[in-house]
PDB file of C-alpha atoms in Angstrom:
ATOM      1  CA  UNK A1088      44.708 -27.189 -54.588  1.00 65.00           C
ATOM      2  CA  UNK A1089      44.532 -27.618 -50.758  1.00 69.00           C
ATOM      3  CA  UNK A1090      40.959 -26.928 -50.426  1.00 76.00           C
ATOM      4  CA  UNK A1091      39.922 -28.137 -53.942  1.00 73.00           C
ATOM      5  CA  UNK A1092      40.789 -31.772 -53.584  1.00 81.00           C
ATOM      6  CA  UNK A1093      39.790 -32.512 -50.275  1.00 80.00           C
ATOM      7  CA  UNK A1094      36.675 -30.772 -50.689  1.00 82.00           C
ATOM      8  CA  UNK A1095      35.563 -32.780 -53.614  1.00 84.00           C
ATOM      9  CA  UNK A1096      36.146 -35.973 -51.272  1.00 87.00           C
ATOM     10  CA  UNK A1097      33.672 -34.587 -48.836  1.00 86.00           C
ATOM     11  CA  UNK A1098      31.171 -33.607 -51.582  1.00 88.00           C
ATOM     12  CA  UNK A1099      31.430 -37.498 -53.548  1.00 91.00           C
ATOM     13  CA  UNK A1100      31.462 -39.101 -50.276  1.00 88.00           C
ATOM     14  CA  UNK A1101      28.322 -36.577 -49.194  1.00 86.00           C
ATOM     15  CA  UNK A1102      26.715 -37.776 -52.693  1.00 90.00           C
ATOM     16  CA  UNK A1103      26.850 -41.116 -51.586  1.00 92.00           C
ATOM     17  CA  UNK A1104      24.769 -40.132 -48.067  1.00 91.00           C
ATOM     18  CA  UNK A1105      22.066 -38.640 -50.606  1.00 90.00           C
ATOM     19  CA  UNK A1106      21.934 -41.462 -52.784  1.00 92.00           C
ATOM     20  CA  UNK A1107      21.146 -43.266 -49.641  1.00 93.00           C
ATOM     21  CA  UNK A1108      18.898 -41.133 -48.331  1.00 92.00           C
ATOM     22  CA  UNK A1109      16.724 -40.672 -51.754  1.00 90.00           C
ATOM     23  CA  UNK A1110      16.698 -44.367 -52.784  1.00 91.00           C
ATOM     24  CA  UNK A1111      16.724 -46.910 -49.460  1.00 91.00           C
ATOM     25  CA  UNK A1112      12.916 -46.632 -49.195  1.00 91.00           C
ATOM     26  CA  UNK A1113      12.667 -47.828 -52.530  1.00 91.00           C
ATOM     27  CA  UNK A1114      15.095 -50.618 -51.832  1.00 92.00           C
ATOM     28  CA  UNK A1115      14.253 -51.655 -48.228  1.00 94.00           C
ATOM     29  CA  UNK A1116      10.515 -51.017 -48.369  1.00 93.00           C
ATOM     30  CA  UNK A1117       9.594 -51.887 -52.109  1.00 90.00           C
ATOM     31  CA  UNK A1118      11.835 -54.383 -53.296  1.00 89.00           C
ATOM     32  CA  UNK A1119      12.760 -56.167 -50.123  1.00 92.00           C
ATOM     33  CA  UNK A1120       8.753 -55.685 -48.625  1.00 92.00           C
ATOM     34  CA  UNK A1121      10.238 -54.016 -45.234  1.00 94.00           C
ATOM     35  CA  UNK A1122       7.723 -52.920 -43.046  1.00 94.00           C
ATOM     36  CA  UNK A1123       7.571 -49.009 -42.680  1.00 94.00           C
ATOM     37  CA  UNK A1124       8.779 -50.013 -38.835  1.00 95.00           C
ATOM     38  CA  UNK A1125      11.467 -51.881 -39.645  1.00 95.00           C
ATOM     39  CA  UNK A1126      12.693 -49.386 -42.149  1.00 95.00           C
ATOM     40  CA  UNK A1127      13.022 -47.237 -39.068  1.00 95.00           C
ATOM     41  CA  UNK A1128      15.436 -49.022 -37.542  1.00 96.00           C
ATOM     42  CA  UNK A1129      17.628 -50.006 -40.266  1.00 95.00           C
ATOM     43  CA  UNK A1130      17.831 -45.926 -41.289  1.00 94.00           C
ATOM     44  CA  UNK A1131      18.638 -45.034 -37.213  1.00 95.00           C
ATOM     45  CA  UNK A1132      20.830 -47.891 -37.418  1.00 95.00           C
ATOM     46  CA  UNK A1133      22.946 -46.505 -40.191  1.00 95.00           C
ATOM     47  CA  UNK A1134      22.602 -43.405 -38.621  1.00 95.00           C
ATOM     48  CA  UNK A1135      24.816 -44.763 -35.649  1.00 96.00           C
ATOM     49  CA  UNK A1136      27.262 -46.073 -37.362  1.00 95.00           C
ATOM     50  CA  UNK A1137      27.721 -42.758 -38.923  1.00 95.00           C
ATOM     51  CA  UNK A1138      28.411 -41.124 -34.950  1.00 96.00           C
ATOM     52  CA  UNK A1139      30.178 -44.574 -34.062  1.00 96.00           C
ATOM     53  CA  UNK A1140      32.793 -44.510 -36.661  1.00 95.00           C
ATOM     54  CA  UNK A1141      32.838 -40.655 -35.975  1.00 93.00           C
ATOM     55  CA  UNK A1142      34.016 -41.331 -32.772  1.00 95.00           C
ATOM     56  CA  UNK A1143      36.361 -44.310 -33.576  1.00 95.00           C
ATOM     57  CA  UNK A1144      37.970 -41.669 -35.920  1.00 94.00           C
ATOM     58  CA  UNK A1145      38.350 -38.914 -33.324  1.00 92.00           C
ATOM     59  CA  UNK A1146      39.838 -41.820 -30.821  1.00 94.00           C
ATOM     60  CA  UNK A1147      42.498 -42.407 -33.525  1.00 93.00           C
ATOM     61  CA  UNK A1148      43.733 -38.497 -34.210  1.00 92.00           C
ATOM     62  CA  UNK A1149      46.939 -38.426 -33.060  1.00 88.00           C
ATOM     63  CA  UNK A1150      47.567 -42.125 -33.649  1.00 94.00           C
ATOM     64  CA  UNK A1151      46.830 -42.373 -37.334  1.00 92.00           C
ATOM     65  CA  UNK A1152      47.281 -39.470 -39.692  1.00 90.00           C
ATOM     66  CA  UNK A1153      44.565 -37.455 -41.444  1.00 88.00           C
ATOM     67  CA  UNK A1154      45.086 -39.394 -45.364  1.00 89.00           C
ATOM     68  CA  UNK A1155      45.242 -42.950 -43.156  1.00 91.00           C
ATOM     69  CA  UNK A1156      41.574 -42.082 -41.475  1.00 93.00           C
ATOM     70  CA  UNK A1157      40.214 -41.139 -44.639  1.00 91.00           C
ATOM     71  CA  UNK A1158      41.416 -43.853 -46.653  1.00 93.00           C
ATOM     72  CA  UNK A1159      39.819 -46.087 -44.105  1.00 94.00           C
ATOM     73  CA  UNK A1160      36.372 -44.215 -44.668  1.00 94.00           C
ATOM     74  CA  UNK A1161      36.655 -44.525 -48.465  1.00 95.00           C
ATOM     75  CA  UNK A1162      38.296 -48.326 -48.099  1.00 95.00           C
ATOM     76  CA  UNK A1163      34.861 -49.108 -46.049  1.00 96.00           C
ATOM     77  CA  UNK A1164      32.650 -47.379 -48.503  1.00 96.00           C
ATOM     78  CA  UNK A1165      34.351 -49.223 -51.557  1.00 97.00           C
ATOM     79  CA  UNK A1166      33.658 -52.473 -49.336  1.00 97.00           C
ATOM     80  CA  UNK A1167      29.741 -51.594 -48.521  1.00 96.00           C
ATOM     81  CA  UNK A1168      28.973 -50.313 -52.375  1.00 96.00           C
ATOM     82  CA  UNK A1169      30.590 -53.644 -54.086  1.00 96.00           C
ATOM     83  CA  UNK A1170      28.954 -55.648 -52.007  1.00 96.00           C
ATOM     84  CA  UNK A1171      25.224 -53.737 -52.478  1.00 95.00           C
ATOM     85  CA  UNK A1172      26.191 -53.763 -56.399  1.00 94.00           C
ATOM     86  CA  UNK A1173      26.966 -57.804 -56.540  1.00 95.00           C
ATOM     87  CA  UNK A1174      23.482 -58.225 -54.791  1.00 94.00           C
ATOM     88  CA  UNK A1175      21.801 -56.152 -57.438  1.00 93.00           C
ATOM     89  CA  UNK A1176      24.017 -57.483 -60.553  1.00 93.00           C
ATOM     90  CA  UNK A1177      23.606 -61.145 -59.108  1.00 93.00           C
ATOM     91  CA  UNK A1178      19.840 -60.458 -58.194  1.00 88.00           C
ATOM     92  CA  UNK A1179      19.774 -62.156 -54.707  1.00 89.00           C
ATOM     93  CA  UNK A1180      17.275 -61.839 -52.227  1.00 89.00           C
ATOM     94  CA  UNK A1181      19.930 -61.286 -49.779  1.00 92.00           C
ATOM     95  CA  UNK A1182      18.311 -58.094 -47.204  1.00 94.00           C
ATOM     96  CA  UNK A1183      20.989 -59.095 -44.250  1.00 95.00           C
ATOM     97  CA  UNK A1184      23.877 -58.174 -46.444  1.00 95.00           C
ATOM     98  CA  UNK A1185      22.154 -55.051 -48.396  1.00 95.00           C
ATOM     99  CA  UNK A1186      22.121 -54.172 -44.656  1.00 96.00           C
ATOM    100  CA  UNK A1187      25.453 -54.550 -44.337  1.00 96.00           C
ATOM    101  CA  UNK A1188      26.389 -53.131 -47.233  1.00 96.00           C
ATOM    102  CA  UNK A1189      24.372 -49.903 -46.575  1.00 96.00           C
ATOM    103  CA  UNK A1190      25.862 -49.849 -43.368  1.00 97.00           C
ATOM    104  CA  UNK A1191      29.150 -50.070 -44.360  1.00 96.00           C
ATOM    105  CA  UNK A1192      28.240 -47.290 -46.757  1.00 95.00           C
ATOM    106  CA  UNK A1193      27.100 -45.070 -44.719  1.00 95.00           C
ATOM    107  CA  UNK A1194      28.744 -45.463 -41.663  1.00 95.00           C
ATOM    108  CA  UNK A1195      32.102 -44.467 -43.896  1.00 94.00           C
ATOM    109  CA  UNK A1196      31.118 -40.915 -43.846  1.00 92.00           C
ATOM    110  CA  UNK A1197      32.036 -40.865 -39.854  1.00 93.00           C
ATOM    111  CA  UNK A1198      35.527 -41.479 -41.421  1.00 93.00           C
ATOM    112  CA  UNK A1199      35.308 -39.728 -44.445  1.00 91.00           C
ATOM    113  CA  UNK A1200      33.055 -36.714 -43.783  1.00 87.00           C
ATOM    114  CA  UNK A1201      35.442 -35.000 -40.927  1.00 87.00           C
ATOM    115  CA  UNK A1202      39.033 -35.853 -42.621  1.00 89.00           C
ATOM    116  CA  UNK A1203      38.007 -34.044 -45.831  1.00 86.00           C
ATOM    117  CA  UNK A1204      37.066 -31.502 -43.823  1.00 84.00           C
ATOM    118  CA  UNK A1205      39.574 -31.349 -41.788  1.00 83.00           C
ATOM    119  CA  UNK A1206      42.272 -31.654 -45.126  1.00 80.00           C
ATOM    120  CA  UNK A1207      40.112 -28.937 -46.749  1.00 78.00           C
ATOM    121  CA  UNK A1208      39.970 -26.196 -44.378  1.00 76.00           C
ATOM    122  CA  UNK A1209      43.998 -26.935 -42.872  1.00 74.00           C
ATOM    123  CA  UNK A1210      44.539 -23.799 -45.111  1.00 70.00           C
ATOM    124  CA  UNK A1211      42.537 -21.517 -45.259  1.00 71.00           C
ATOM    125  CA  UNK A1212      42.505 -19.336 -42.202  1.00 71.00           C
ATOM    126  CA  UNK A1213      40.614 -15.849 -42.690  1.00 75.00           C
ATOM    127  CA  UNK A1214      38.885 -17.663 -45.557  1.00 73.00           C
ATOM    128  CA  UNK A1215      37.197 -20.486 -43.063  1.00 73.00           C
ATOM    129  CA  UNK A1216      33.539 -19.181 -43.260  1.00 79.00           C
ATOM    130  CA  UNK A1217      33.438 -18.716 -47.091  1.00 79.00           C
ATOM    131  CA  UNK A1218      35.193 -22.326 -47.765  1.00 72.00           C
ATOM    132  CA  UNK A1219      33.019 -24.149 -45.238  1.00 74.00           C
ATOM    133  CA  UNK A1220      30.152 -22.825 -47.262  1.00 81.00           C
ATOM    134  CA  UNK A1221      31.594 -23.589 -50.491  1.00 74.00           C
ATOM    135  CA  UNK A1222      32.008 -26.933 -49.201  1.00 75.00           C
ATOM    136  CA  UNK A1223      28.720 -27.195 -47.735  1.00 76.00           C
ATOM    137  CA  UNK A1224      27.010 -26.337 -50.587  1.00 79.00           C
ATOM    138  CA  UNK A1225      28.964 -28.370 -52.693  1.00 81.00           C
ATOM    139  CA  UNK A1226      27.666 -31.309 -51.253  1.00 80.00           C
ATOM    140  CA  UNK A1227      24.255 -30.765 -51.654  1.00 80.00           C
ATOM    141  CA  UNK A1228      25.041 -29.997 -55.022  1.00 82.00           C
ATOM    142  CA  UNK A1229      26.398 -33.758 -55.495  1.00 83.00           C
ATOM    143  CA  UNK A1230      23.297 -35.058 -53.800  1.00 83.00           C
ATOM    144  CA  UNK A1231      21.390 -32.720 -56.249  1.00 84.00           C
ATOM    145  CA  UNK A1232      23.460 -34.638 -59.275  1.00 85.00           C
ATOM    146  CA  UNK A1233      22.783 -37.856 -57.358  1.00 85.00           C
ATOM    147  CA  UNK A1234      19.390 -37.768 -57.518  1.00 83.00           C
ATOM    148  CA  UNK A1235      18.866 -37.203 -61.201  1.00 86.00           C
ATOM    149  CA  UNK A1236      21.091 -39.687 -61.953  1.00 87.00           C
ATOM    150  CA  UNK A1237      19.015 -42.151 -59.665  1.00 85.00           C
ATOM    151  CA  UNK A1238      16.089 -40.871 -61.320  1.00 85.00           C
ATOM    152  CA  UNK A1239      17.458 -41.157 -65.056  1.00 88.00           C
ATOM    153  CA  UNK A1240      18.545 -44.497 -64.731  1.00 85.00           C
ATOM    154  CA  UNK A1241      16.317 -47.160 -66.196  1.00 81.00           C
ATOM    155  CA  UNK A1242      17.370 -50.329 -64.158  1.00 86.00           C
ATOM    156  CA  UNK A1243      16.004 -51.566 -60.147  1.00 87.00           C
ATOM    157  CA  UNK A1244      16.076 -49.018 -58.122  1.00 88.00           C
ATOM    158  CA  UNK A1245      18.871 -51.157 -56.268  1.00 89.00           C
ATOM    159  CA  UNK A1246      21.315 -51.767 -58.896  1.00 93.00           C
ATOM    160  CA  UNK A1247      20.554 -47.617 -59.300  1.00 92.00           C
ATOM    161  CA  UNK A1248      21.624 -46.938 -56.123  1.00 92.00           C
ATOM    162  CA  UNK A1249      24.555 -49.325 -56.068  1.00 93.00           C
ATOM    163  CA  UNK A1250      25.970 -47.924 -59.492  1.00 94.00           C
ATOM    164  CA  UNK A1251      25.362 -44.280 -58.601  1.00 94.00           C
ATOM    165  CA  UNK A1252      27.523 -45.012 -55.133  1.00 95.00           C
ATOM    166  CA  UNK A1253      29.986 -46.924 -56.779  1.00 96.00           C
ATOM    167  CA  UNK A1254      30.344 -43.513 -59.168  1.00 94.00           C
ATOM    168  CA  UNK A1255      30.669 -41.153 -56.726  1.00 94.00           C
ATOM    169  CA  UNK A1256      32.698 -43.319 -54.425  1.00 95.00           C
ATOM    170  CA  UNK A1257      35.255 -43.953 -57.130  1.00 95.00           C
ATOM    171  CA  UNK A1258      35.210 -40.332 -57.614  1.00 93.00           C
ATOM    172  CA  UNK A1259      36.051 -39.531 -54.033  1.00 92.00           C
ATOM    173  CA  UNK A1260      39.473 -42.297 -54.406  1.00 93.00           C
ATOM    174  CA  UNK A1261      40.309 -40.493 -57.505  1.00 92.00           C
ATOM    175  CA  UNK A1262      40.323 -36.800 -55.672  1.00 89.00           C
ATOM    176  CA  UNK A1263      41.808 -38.891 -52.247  1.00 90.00           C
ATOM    177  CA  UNK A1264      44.877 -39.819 -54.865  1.00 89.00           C
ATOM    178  CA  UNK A1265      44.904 -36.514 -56.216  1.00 87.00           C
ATOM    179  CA  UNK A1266      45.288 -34.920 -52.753  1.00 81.00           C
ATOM    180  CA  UNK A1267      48.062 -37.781 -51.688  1.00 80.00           C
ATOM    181  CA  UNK A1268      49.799 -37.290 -54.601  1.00 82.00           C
ATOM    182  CA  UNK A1269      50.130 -33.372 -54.386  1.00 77.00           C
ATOM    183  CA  UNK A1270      50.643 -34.081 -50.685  1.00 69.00           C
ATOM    184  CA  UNK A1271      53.850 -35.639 -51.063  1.00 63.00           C
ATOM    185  CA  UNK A1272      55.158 -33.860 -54.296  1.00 58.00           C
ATOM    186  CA  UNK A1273      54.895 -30.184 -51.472  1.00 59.00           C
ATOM    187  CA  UNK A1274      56.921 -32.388 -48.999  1.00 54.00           C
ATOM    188  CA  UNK A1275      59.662 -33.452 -51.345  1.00 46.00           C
TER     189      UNK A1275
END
């Protein structure tokens, strides 16, 4: 239960990163007519804010705990995907805030990524090597089971991407409560 939990946090919140990864040409470039330049900079963009909210999160260990950090990557996350879904359900022509919502998205995972990690391996001692692999591969296989579901879908390929995130982002608060929850039952 120590590794399971936290893992699966990593893995949805890694799901989200592939759904980003496998559908924001289609968004940015297709339905929003980005040039292939531009597109460039918006993905390195994101990109930073994954390594600046990494190291806003390692400025903050010892101040906030472990579950605060990575509810603040999963509370930014829920923020970025609800905002990229009410552009897609409300069909505005709004690229600033998809922007903002993607970055909010992605940039999560510099919050999210290393505290499930970091929850997820806090146990596991001679088994590090094997569960970092687990975990590893565990992620990809989200992004795996992101893709088909981007590719099953039938709506825009933004509303895809939006509902997909929202999915595995819900997922990731479920296993977060989960982990919270068995957290504080082992301390009482």
């Amino acid at each position: 239960k120590s590794f399971l939990m936290p893992m699966l946090i990593g893995c949805f919140s890694g799901g989200i990163l592939f759904c980003y990864i496998n559908s924001s040409a289609s968004v940015l470039i297709e339905h929003f007519a980005m040039s292939q330049q531009a597109f460039a900079y918006a993905f390195g963009f994101n990109a930073f804010g994954i390594m600046l909210l990494s190291t806003m999160n390692n400025r903050l260990v010892g101040h906030i705990s472990v579950f605060s950090r990575l509810f603040i990557g999963l509370t930014i996350q829920l923020l970025g995907v609800i905002l990229l879904l009410s552009i897609a359900i409300l069909e505005l022509n709004a690229l600033l805030w998809v922007l903002i919502g993607l970055f909010m998205t992605v940039a999560g995972i510099g919050f999210t990524g290393p505290n499930a990690m970091a929850l997820a391996m806090s146990h596991q001692g001679e088994r590090a090597g094997t569960a970092s692999a687990l975990m590893g591969s565990m992620q990809f296989g989200c992004g795996l089971l992101g893709g088909i579901m981007l590719n099953i879908l039938a709506w825009s390929a933004m509303f895809n991407m939006g509902l997909v995130m929202l999915l595995f982002v819900l997922a990731a608060i479920a296993a977060f409560i989960w982990t919270r929850l068995s957290s504080n039952l082992q301390t009482t």
